[in-house]
Amino acid sequence: MATEEKDILRGGQFLVKETNCEDVFTPEDFSEEQNMMKESVMEFNDREIIAHKARFEAKDYALTEEVMRKAGEMGFLSVAVPEAYGGMGMGFVSTVLTCDYISSGTGSFSTAFGAHTGIGTMPITLYGTEEQKQKYVPKLASGEWFGAYCLTEPGAGSDANSGKTTAELSADGKSYKINGQKMWISNAGFCSLMIVFARIEDDKNITGFIVEYDDENPNGITLGEEEHKLGIRASSTRQVFFNDTVVPVENMLAGRGEGFKIAMNALNVGRIKLAAACLDSQRRILTTAVEYATERKQFKTPIADFGAIKTKLAEMAANAYAGESATYRAAKNIEDRIAMREAAGNTHQEAELKGVEEYAIECSILKVAVSEDVQASADEGIQIFGGMGFSEDTPMEAAWRDARIARIYEGTNEINRMLCVGMLVKKAMKGHVDLLGPAQKVQEELMGIPSFETPDYSELFSEEKAMIAKLKKAFLMVAGGAVQKFGPQLEEHQQLLIAAADILIEIYMAESAILRTEKNAKRFGEDTQSAQIAMAKLYLYHAVDIVEEKGKESIISFAEGDEQRMMLMGLKRFTKYTNYPDIVDLRIEIAEKVKAEKKYCF
Ligand SMILES: Cc1cc2nc3c(=O)[nH]c(=O)nc-3n(C[C@H](O)[C@H](O)[C@H](O)COP(=O)(O)OP(=O)(O)OC[C@H]3O[C@@H](n4cnc5c(N)ncnc54)[C@H](O)[C@@H]3O)c2cc1C
């Protein structure tokens, strides 16, 4: 039965509506088919990617292409592609799952895979005409052709709509001539198709084109040398030059001037997939770290027995767990919204487009949070390995270098932080998410007398859920105050936007970890979830600290006198525990579990 609109939270609504744990999807909800897919992808990763890690690190670009082709033979490139165009037509969760489990072997393959299946293919499945889809998508889905996405230019990075590449209509009106230079193009070295963004005349917005590339008949396209990068060394990254490249008019994507919209929507999908692509790396880093830490002895003791190392193992596990919880929660929301729109009569294409767009806020949140967690995890992984961690002979070094790019591409983390708050404010203004009502209630609460009753927090997560509700109030107070003070000029106050984004991110991540654990505790028994409960509590504890710090700096920056004092008191109230968790004990419990299983085991 199709899910009803009322049952699914809209994007950003998590902030103002309580979510029941039964309504979140968790990795423990994978269907049999999804679990089979997961096993198959993991087996492929072990056999085809991890086994050849040294060759990837030695910049063996041909290997990346070869393994991509094998991924195509296995059907992994076509998971998200509708059956009508040669794909498997699996749902959004399965797409995310594939990105997750295929990505931990090396960032090189993960980038090639993401660039092809995401930004290289999605613009056509989402915006292509029937003819374009019939002509190109089956080739991309099978791996006969690989796709690249040419948006960035030397002068147009974050400001993606400012590109100088031009598209000029021919006198007979049958084709466009593309001229310009693109930079940092993943898969450029082995692609047969490029999604190219160019400007027609003085248009405000760029336009998207499907451009075929054949090195034997290059049509004015030349490639720069492979870039020498910090990480993802076997991911082909080149400049692409267009010199009078002729593209038939029928290869324009969507309409003239629609390119910026296409670029942004392709990136929304790319962002949640990128978050997923950082998850299995975190699992694998933790597993490798705990294996080493239980074997490596100093002072006649396995280093995993030292509190200092346990802290790291526990924090790494908790971050990975929260990342998984939030990524699959959002993935299922997107899948459900797509199904709902299809049931309401939208084509799959329209439904997918709108479904993903709806959760653009969550996609940005995930991109930022998970890309930073994987980097932190790899960093601590190196620390656990000590001097050996600094050596190319151990996997941590490459994991750390590979993780770094995730904070830069698919929109830098600065841009994504500002985007998630900006989009939320816009949604509120459009009436899609009612922030105003709840924000006013918070203001009234601030003026009122606080309750001095001691609540009953005996039930699992009752205090944590109350805390999440309070953190949401803290966000509404800070963001609401900032909007009131600056109005549309808020976008010029980047430090404030970034602080608000940090609060928003922590709320979503912590809430997701709690809801997943609560759901599992209810159905599998609390005793089976002891370490997971500890991880959810540990994650929340840090989240509360961040909300307090970011809230304080924000309030001080825009409020003065009595108003400032009232808001700071409110912040204190909204971040106060009745019973502080003993995070030292929580960390020990998590670390002991990971040590006993010698792997990320959740
Ligand atoms: C390995 C690799 C692969 C890539 N693959 C592709 C690809 O396949 N296709 C493609 O089109 N692009 C690709 N990119 C490009 C990538 O998307 C850009 O590098 C990214 O968007 C940032 O642009 P930039 O490098 O020009 O940095 P800039 O935009 O110059 O940013 C520099 C710094 O300034 C900050 N900044 C910029 N604008 C603002 C602002 N308004 N407010 C606050 N801070 C700001 C940024 O956050 C960043 O910290 C790739 C890049 C790399 C390194």
XYZ file of C-alpha atoms and ligand atoms in Angstrom:
655
model
C 0.000 0.000 0.000
C 1.330 3.434 -0.868
C 2.549 5.473 2.041
C 0.320 8.425 2.780
C 1.721 11.953 2.698
C 0.799 12.466 6.346
C 2.945 9.495 7.355
C 6.145 10.856 5.899
C 7.963 13.776 7.352
C 8.783 16.449 4.829
C 12.382 17.469 4.440
C 13.486 19.581 7.405
C 10.369 18.719 9.395
C 12.348 16.498 11.741
C 13.127 19.721 13.543
C 9.564 20.548 14.495
C 7.816 17.190 14.541
C 8.484 14.311 16.839
C 9.395 11.103 15.060
C 8.359 7.730 16.469
C 11.094 5.145 16.447
C 8.804 2.771 14.535
C 8.755 5.268 11.678
C 12.484 5.327 11.018
C 14.162 2.857 8.724
C 17.359 1.312 10.046
C 20.014 -0.972 8.598
C 18.407 -3.744 10.651
C 15.337 -3.318 8.411
C 17.148 -4.347 5.232
C 15.032 -6.789 3.248
C 16.362 -10.189 2.241
C 17.048 -8.790 -1.207
C 18.954 -5.846 0.264
C 20.995 -8.114 2.495
C 21.861 -10.252 -0.518
C 22.901 -7.156 -2.416
C 25.023 -6.052 0.524
C 26.785 -9.447 0.682
C 27.395 -9.443 -3.016
C 28.823 -5.918 -3.019
C 31.033 -6.669 -0.016
C 32.357 -9.780 -1.695
C 33.113 -7.768 -4.843
C 34.868 -5.110 -2.783
C 37.090 -7.700 -1.081
C 37.890 -9.563 -4.286
C 38.246 -6.826 -6.880
C 39.201 -3.736 -4.926
C 40.831 -4.425 -1.596
C 42.903 -7.271 -2.984
C 44.487 -4.801 -5.441
C 44.879 -1.870 -3.102
C 48.579 -1.418 -3.865
C 47.875 -1.019 -7.572
C 45.253 1.628 -6.916
C 47.701 3.510 -4.707
C 50.279 3.303 -7.510
C 47.916 5.319 -9.735
C 46.866 2.409 -11.910
C 44.023 4.228 -13.676
C 43.495 1.328 -16.060
C 42.658 -0.853 -13.080
C 39.983 1.594 -11.960
C 38.426 1.391 -15.407
C 38.680 -2.409 -15.477
C 37.040 -2.796 -12.068
C 34.340 -0.318 -13.051
C 33.580 -2.539 -16.022
C 33.387 -5.570 -13.759
C 31.035 -3.635 -11.476
C 28.908 -3.046 -14.565
C 28.863 -6.787 -15.343
C 27.691 -7.448 -11.785
C 24.862 -4.957 -12.272
C 26.132 -2.578 -9.589
C 26.141 0.417 -11.921
C 22.481 -0.050 -12.689
C 20.929 -0.434 -9.258
C 19.235 2.968 -9.431
C 18.436 2.866 -13.135
C 14.805 2.055 -14.060
C 14.257 -1.328 -15.698
C 12.957 0.375 -18.836
C 16.498 1.633 -19.458
C 18.391 -1.552 -18.707
C 18.684 -1.072 -14.974
C 17.605 -3.052 -11.928
C 15.192 -0.348 -10.830
C 15.846 -1.035 -7.174
C 14.732 1.529 -4.634
C 16.675 4.412 -3.189
C 17.737 2.489 -0.084
C 19.348 -0.207 -2.243
C 21.137 2.481 -4.236
C 22.532 3.998 -1.072
C 23.449 0.574 0.272
C 25.438 -0.212 -2.869
C 27.359 3.076 -2.608
C 28.043 2.318 1.036
C 29.465 -1.180 0.739
C 31.367 -0.712 -2.502
C 33.282 2.295 -1.255
C 35.630 1.221 1.503
C 38.290 -0.464 -0.610
C 39.809 2.719 -1.967
C 38.596 6.260 -2.434
C 39.754 5.991 -6.033
C 37.146 3.416 -6.943
C 34.526 4.994 -4.745
C 34.957 8.325 -6.551
C 34.860 6.712 -9.983
C 31.739 4.783 -8.996
C 30.034 7.830 -7.487
C 30.880 10.132 -10.376
C 29.562 7.623 -12.900
C 26.412 6.331 -11.208
C 25.534 9.634 -9.545
C 26.404 12.860 -11.276
C 27.412 11.152 -14.543
C 24.153 9.226 -15.054
C 21.496 10.840 -12.858
C 21.155 14.089 -14.841
C 19.924 11.994 -17.778
C 17.632 9.720 -15.778
C 16.232 12.727 -13.919
C 16.031 15.291 -16.715
C 16.527 13.469 -19.998
C 13.921 13.169 -22.737
C 12.662 9.698 -23.581
C 15.006 9.616 -26.608
C 18.001 10.694 -24.522
C 17.257 8.075 -21.905
C 16.779 5.304 -24.480
C 19.972 6.271 -26.252
C 22.357 6.742 -23.339
C 21.150 5.246 -20.077
C 21.390 1.531 -21.018
C 25.019 2.038 -22.054
C 25.792 3.778 -18.768
C 23.878 1.228 -16.714
C 25.801 -1.693 -18.170
C 29.231 -0.069 -17.968
C 29.680 -0.122 -21.737
C 30.129 3.649 -21.372
C 31.287 5.641 -18.401
C 30.031 9.078 -17.503
C 31.718 12.240 -16.242
C 30.252 15.484 -14.976
C 31.810 18.735 -16.151
C 30.665 21.614 -13.991
C 33.743 23.066 -12.278
C 36.008 25.521 -14.102
C 39.219 27.261 -13.071
C 37.214 30.371 -12.151
C 33.964 28.662 -11.160
C 34.114 26.252 -8.234
C 31.677 26.844 -5.399
C 30.165 29.599 -7.529
C 29.186 26.971 -10.052
C 26.768 29.138 -12.013
C 29.530 31.580 -12.938
C 31.213 29.322 -15.523
C 32.594 30.872 -18.696
C 32.164 27.870 -20.973
C 29.910 28.892 -23.835
C 27.440 27.125 -26.095
C 26.650 28.842 -29.385
C 23.791 27.822 -31.628
C 24.784 27.092 -35.238
C 23.307 29.158 -38.089
C 21.136 26.208 -39.189
C 19.841 25.796 -35.620
C 20.832 22.130 -35.529
C 23.728 22.127 -33.106
C 25.616 24.010 -30.438
C 29.335 24.697 -30.420
C 30.861 24.379 -26.964
C 34.022 26.263 -26.030
C 35.657 26.407 -22.641
C 37.697 24.717 -19.982
C 36.560 22.416 -17.190
C 38.656 21.410 -14.229
C 38.870 18.554 -11.712
C 36.755 16.236 -13.824
C 36.502 12.761 -12.305
C 36.493 9.848 -14.786
C 37.610 12.184 -17.594
C 40.376 9.749 -18.562
C 38.033 6.906 -19.472
C 34.584 8.345 -20.030
C 32.524 8.163 -23.207
C 29.925 10.681 -22.113
C 30.149 13.999 -20.356
C 27.408 16.058 -18.775
C 28.670 19.523 -19.671
C 27.384 22.825 -18.369
C 27.784 25.891 -20.593
C 26.235 29.319 -21.001
C 24.175 30.323 -24.025
C 24.609 34.009 -24.917
C 24.178 36.138 -21.779
C 21.818 33.779 -20.004
C 21.623 34.176 -16.250
C 21.854 30.426 -15.783
C 23.976 27.772 -17.427
C 22.552 25.005 -19.609
C 23.287 21.255 -19.434
C 24.325 19.181 -22.466
C 25.036 15.519 -23.069
C 28.362 15.375 -24.886
C 29.729 12.155 -26.329
C 33.478 11.623 -26.165
C 35.510 9.279 -28.306
C 39.277 9.736 -28.183
C 39.586 8.526 -31.789
C 37.168 11.171 -32.946
C 37.547 13.810 -30.248
C 35.262 16.513 -31.677
C 37.436 19.328 -30.305
C 37.755 17.791 -26.834
C 41.219 17.489 -25.318
C 42.167 16.286 -21.868
C 44.794 17.658 -19.519
C 47.294 15.386 -17.792
C 46.150 13.360 -14.784
C 46.222 15.543 -11.666
C 48.613 14.430 -8.926
C 46.451 14.316 -5.863
C 46.798 13.919 -2.105
C 44.486 10.905 -2.146
C 42.123 8.939 -4.386
C 45.190 8.403 -6.521
C 43.756 6.040 -9.114
C 40.663 8.142 -9.657
C 41.125 9.790 -13.027
C 40.940 13.572 -12.560
C 41.720 15.765 -15.532
C 41.008 19.090 -17.072
C 38.763 18.972 -20.112
C 39.062 21.524 -22.923
C 36.292 22.121 -25.433
C 37.280 23.723 -28.692
C 34.333 24.137 -31.072
C 32.855 20.870 -29.827
C 29.705 20.254 -31.838
C 26.707 18.973 -29.908
C 23.337 18.334 -31.598
C 20.492 20.462 -30.217
C 18.653 17.329 -29.179
C 21.434 16.722 -26.628
C 20.428 19.694 -24.538
C 19.299 18.502 -21.091
C 15.952 19.857 -19.900
C 15.595 23.407 -21.248
C 17.819 26.359 -21.936
C 19.028 27.905 -18.678
C 17.972 24.862 -16.677
C 21.542 23.703 -16.090
C 22.036 25.195 -12.662
C 18.907 23.451 -11.419
C 20.121 20.162 -12.911
C 23.551 20.629 -11.386
C 22.119 21.321 -7.948
C 19.656 18.441 -7.996
C 22.292 16.002 -9.213
C 24.395 17.174 -6.295
C 21.581 16.570 -3.793
C 21.551 12.908 -4.753
C 25.340 12.920 -4.864
C 25.531 14.215 -1.310
C 23.606 11.438 0.391
C 25.464 8.903 -1.726
C 28.759 10.472 -0.746
C 27.776 10.202 2.908
C 27.006 6.534 2.330
C 30.321 6.127 0.552
C 32.097 7.260 3.731
C 30.330 4.746 5.983
C 32.008 1.493 5.137
C 35.382 3.234 5.293
C 34.588 4.112 8.886
C 33.619 0.525 9.655
C 36.743 -0.807 8.019
C 39.036 1.747 9.687
C 37.633 0.771 13.080
C 37.963 -2.936 12.361
C 41.570 -2.510 11.210
C 42.334 -0.322 14.221
C 40.876 -2.727 16.752
C 42.652 -5.699 15.176
C 45.947 -3.851 15.496
C 45.233 -2.515 18.961
C 44.475 -5.942 20.382
C 47.708 -7.366 18.948
C 50.118 -4.491 19.507
C 51.603 -4.591 23.010
C 53.377 -1.843 24.878
C 54.231 -1.941 28.572
C 53.414 -5.684 28.264
C 49.784 -4.728 27.596
C 47.711 -4.782 24.396
C 47.257 -1.100 23.617
C 43.498 -1.742 23.236
C 43.419 -2.176 27.012
C 44.532 1.385 27.619
C 41.780 3.882 28.400
C 43.299 6.321 25.907
C 42.832 3.849 23.065
C 39.420 2.682 24.284
C 38.243 6.276 24.052
C 39.228 6.405 20.406
C 37.637 3.061 19.541
C 34.403 4.051 21.239
C 34.182 7.470 19.613
C 34.947 6.013 16.183
C 32.230 3.387 16.634
C 29.652 5.888 17.877
C 30.246 8.224 14.948
C 29.976 5.418 12.395
C 26.799 4.190 14.072
C 25.187 7.634 14.030
C 26.220 8.084 10.397
C 24.588 4.794 9.409
C 21.463 5.596 11.388
C 20.960 8.995 9.784
C 21.894 7.970 6.242
C 19.461 5.074 6.035
C 16.746 7.045 7.796
C 16.956 9.751 5.115
C 17.357 7.237 2.284
C 14.085 5.572 3.219
C 12.308 8.901 3.572
C 13.374 9.663 0.017
C 12.300 6.225 -1.211
C 8.894 6.572 0.448
C 8.337 10.026 -0.964
C 9.191 8.796 -4.443
C 6.681 5.941 -4.023
C 4.067 8.341 -2.708
C 4.452 10.660 -5.666
C 4.322 7.779 -8.112
C 1.149 6.547 -6.454
C -0.250 10.053 -6.907
C 0.355 9.866 -10.645
C 3.833 11.332 -11.130
C 6.148 9.578 -13.550
C 9.074 7.842 -11.890
C 11.319 10.596 -13.209
C 9.236 13.422 -11.705
C 8.754 11.481 -8.488
C 12.464 10.817 -8.038
C 13.387 14.389 -8.766
C 10.914 15.794 -6.283
C 11.585 13.056 -3.754
C 15.271 13.852 -3.546
C 14.783 17.600 -3.738
C 12.437 17.384 -0.758
C 15.260 16.077 1.436
C 18.014 18.364 0.184
C 18.484 19.649 3.754
C 19.090 16.153 5.092
C 21.399 15.370 2.130
C 23.579 18.386 3.004
C 23.543 17.503 6.703
C 24.688 13.976 5.945
C 27.377 15.055 3.522
C 28.958 17.328 6.115
C 28.613 15.060 9.137
C 29.750 11.807 7.599
C 32.622 13.281 5.581
C 33.994 14.839 8.772
C 33.498 11.653 10.774
C 35.402 9.507 8.294
C 38.295 11.940 8.354
C 38.331 12.000 12.171
C 38.127 8.237 12.238
C 41.073 7.818 9.856
C 43.027 10.346 11.886
C 42.490 8.410 15.097
C 43.194 5.227 13.171
C 46.651 6.569 12.387
C 47.107 7.497 16.035
C 46.208 3.986 17.168
C 48.816 2.603 14.774
C 51.394 5.048 16.170
C 54.454 5.386 13.924
C 53.185 2.550 11.767
C 50.101 4.618 11.028
C 52.308 7.148 9.305
C 53.738 4.489 7.001
C 52.464 3.771 3.512
C 52.722 0.090 4.468
C 49.646 0.283 6.677
C 46.130 1.054 5.437
C 45.502 4.043 7.686
C 47.721 6.391 5.738
C 45.769 5.954 2.500
C 42.434 5.975 4.350
C 43.326 9.368 5.815
C 44.413 10.818 2.472
C 41.379 9.404 0.679
C 38.956 10.717 3.275
C 40.108 14.309 2.794
C 38.408 14.876 -0.549
C 34.931 14.157 0.825
C 34.904 17.517 2.597
C 35.658 19.315 -0.672
C 33.641 17.878 -3.544
C 29.850 17.654 -3.959
C 29.858 21.215 -2.571
C 32.403 22.053 0.118
C 31.350 21.526 3.706
C 31.221 25.286 4.219
C 28.791 25.642 1.326
C 26.713 22.664 2.506
C 26.533 24.024 6.048
C 25.189 27.328 4.783
C 22.884 25.563 2.348
C 21.147 23.397 4.921
C 20.175 26.345 7.104
C 19.391 28.545 4.099
C 17.109 25.887 2.610
C 15.339 25.412 5.925
C 14.637 29.127 6.245
C 13.349 29.177 2.647
C 11.079 26.196 3.331
C 9.705 27.990 6.358
C 9.022 31.087 4.272
C 7.214 29.010 1.666
C 5.109 27.418 4.406
C 6.463 23.904 3.775
C 7.826 23.629 7.281
C 6.235 25.596 10.079
C 9.182 27.010 11.972
C 7.489 30.223 12.977
C 4.812 28.669 15.220
C 7.271 26.482 17.164
C 9.791 29.355 17.353
C 7.122 31.601 18.891
C 6.281 28.899 21.422
C 9.930 28.737 22.413
C 9.945 32.506 22.922
C 6.878 32.232 25.153
C 8.571 29.455 27.075
C 11.608 31.656 27.599
C 9.425 34.352 29.151
C 7.585 31.865 31.363
C 8.645 30.353 34.653
C 10.589 27.125 34.173
C 9.238 23.958 35.704
C 11.141 22.750 38.757
C 9.588 19.292 38.752
C 11.952 16.381 38.406
C 10.725 14.356 35.448
C 10.536 10.588 35.507
C 13.296 9.434 33.220
C 13.214 5.752 34.094
C 12.189 4.546 30.645
C 14.890 3.870 28.057
C 15.924 7.080 26.302
C 13.236 9.164 28.014
C 15.796 11.734 29.111
C 17.642 11.577 25.789
C 14.447 12.142 23.829
C 13.521 15.022 26.080
C 17.007 16.384 25.467
C 16.563 16.137 21.689
C 13.308 18.087 22.029
C 15.181 20.735 24.008
C 18.010 20.914 21.457
C 15.391 21.575 18.799
C 14.146 24.450 20.904
C 17.716 25.722 21.149
C 17.943 25.702 17.352
C 14.611 27.485 16.980
C 15.659 30.066 19.540
C 19.029 30.745 17.904
C 17.929 30.570 14.272
C 14.645 32.345 14.997
C 16.495 35.130 16.821
C 18.985 35.472 13.976
C 16.237 35.616 11.327
C 14.379 38.257 13.351
C 17.506 40.329 13.725
C 18.894 40.135 10.218
C 15.979 39.116 7.973
C 17.115 38.419 4.410
C 20.580 39.794 5.292
C 21.154 36.674 7.390
C 22.935 35.091 4.443
C 25.697 37.658 4.879
C 26.303 36.428 8.430
C 28.125 33.271 7.551
C 29.551 32.549 10.976
C 26.025 32.527 12.347
C 24.734 30.303 9.573
C 27.559 27.857 10.118
C 26.970 27.763 13.879
C 23.250 27.173 13.282
C 24.126 24.430 10.798
C 26.301 22.706 13.371
C 23.359 22.672 15.764
C 21.019 21.344 13.086
C 23.473 18.636 12.059
C 24.002 17.415 15.603
C 20.266 17.225 16.242
C 19.605 15.128 13.148
C 22.506 12.778 13.715
C 21.909 12.273 17.438
C 18.165 11.828 17.011
C 18.713 9.257 14.265
C 21.054 7.191 16.463
C 18.573 7.285 19.339
C 15.550 6.358 17.235
C 17.356 3.467 15.580
C 18.457 2.096 18.934
C 15.069 2.575 20.536
C 13.420 0.729 17.664
C 15.875 -2.144 17.929
C 15.670 -2.288 21.720
C 11.883 -2.589 21.478
C 11.932 -5.410 18.956
C 15.122 -7.294 19.840
C 15.272 -6.588 23.575
C 17.165 -3.908 25.453
C 19.833 -6.356 26.591
C 20.839 -7.018 22.965
C 21.401 -3.303 22.382
C 23.532 -2.392 25.323
C 26.534 -1.114 23.341
C 24.234 0.600 20.847
C 22.461 2.372 23.699
C 25.858 3.485 24.951
C 26.797 4.784 21.482
C 23.567 6.737 21.110
C 24.055 8.299 24.552
C 27.699 9.098 23.888
C 26.871 10.728 20.561
C 24.144 12.811 22.157
C 26.452 13.953 24.954
C 28.842 15.473 22.421
C 25.940 16.907 20.443
C 24.711 18.732 23.533
C 28.173 20.242 24.040
C 28.289 21.444 20.452
C 24.803 22.942 20.646
C 25.788 24.770 23.815
C 29.012 26.135 22.328
C 27.551 27.143 18.965
C 24.377 28.486 20.520
C 26.343 30.640 22.924
C 28.598 32.182 20.306
C 25.583 32.905 18.107
C 23.463 34.499 20.812
C 26.321 36.703 21.986
C 26.892 37.850 18.415
C 23.372 39.087 17.713
C 21.579 39.707 21.017
C 22.345 42.265 23.695
C 21.377 43.171 27.244
C 18.263 41.505 28.687
C 17.504 39.676 25.483
C 20.975 38.153 25.486
C 20.688 37.157 29.147
C 17.295 35.565 28.575
C 18.492 33.593 25.580
C 21.635 32.415 27.322
C 19.524 31.234 30.251
C 17.244 29.476 27.792
C 20.233 27.809 26.182
C 21.405 26.604 29.566
C 17.966 25.160 30.243
C 17.824 23.511 26.813
C 21.192 21.821 27.217
C 20.899 20.701 30.825
C 20.877 17.048 31.759
C 18.971 15.922 34.832
C 21.159 12.832 35.014
C 24.480 13.191 33.290
C 25.601 10.086 31.454
C 28.932 8.736 32.633
C 30.653 8.909 29.296
C 33.784 7.228 30.616
C 31.713 4.135 31.376
C 29.859 4.397 28.082
C 33.112 4.479 26.172
C 34.448 1.471 28.072
C 31.333 -0.520 27.292
C 31.496 0.300 23.570
C 35.234 -0.350 23.346
C 34.951 -3.688 25.160
C 32.274 -4.804 22.722
C 34.370 -3.810 19.723
C 37.427 -5.458 21.231
C 35.554 -8.682 21.938
C 34.256 -8.882 18.376
C 37.475 -7.469 16.889
C 35.457 -5.443 14.416
C 32.768 -2.825 13.943
C 29.931 -5.113 14.924
C 26.705 -3.091 14.917
C 39.556 15.142 -6.712
C 38.471 16.046 -7.167
C 37.459 15.573 -7.983
C 36.467 16.419 -8.460
N 35.522 15.951 -9.337
C 34.703 16.835 -9.961
C 33.861 16.414 -11.039
O 33.825 15.236 -11.401
N 33.105 17.350 -11.673
C 33.114 18.656 -11.293
O 32.409 19.449 -11.922
N 33.877 19.092 -10.266
C 34.680 18.208 -9.604
N 35.494 18.642 -8.577
C 35.475 20.038 -8.209
C 34.888 20.282 -6.852
O 33.503 20.105 -6.883
C 35.328 21.694 -6.416
O 36.704 21.605 -6.118
C 34.537 22.223 -5.261
O 33.218 22.489 -5.626
C 35.150 23.502 -4.687
O 35.438 24.430 -5.688
P 36.892 25.079 -5.767
O 37.879 23.985 -5.760
O 36.933 26.008 -6.908
O 37.060 25.859 -4.420
P 36.538 27.347 -4.118
O 35.132 27.490 -4.551
O 37.529 28.316 -4.623
O 36.565 27.331 -2.534
C 37.758 27.536 -1.765
C 37.363 27.703 -0.313
O 36.519 28.860 -0.181
C 35.290 28.495 0.410
N 34.206 29.275 -0.209
C 33.930 29.424 -1.523
N 32.850 30.190 -1.696
C 32.431 30.531 -0.471
C 31.354 31.309 0.020
N 30.414 31.859 -0.774
N 31.232 31.456 1.353
C 32.115 30.870 2.189
N 33.137 30.130 1.806
C 33.303 29.947 0.476
C 35.119 27.005 0.128
O 34.258 26.384 1.060
C 36.551 26.525 0.231
O 36.888 26.302 1.568
C 36.468 17.775 -8.060
C 37.465 18.255 -7.207
C 38.461 17.421 -6.771
C 39.552 17.984 -5.904
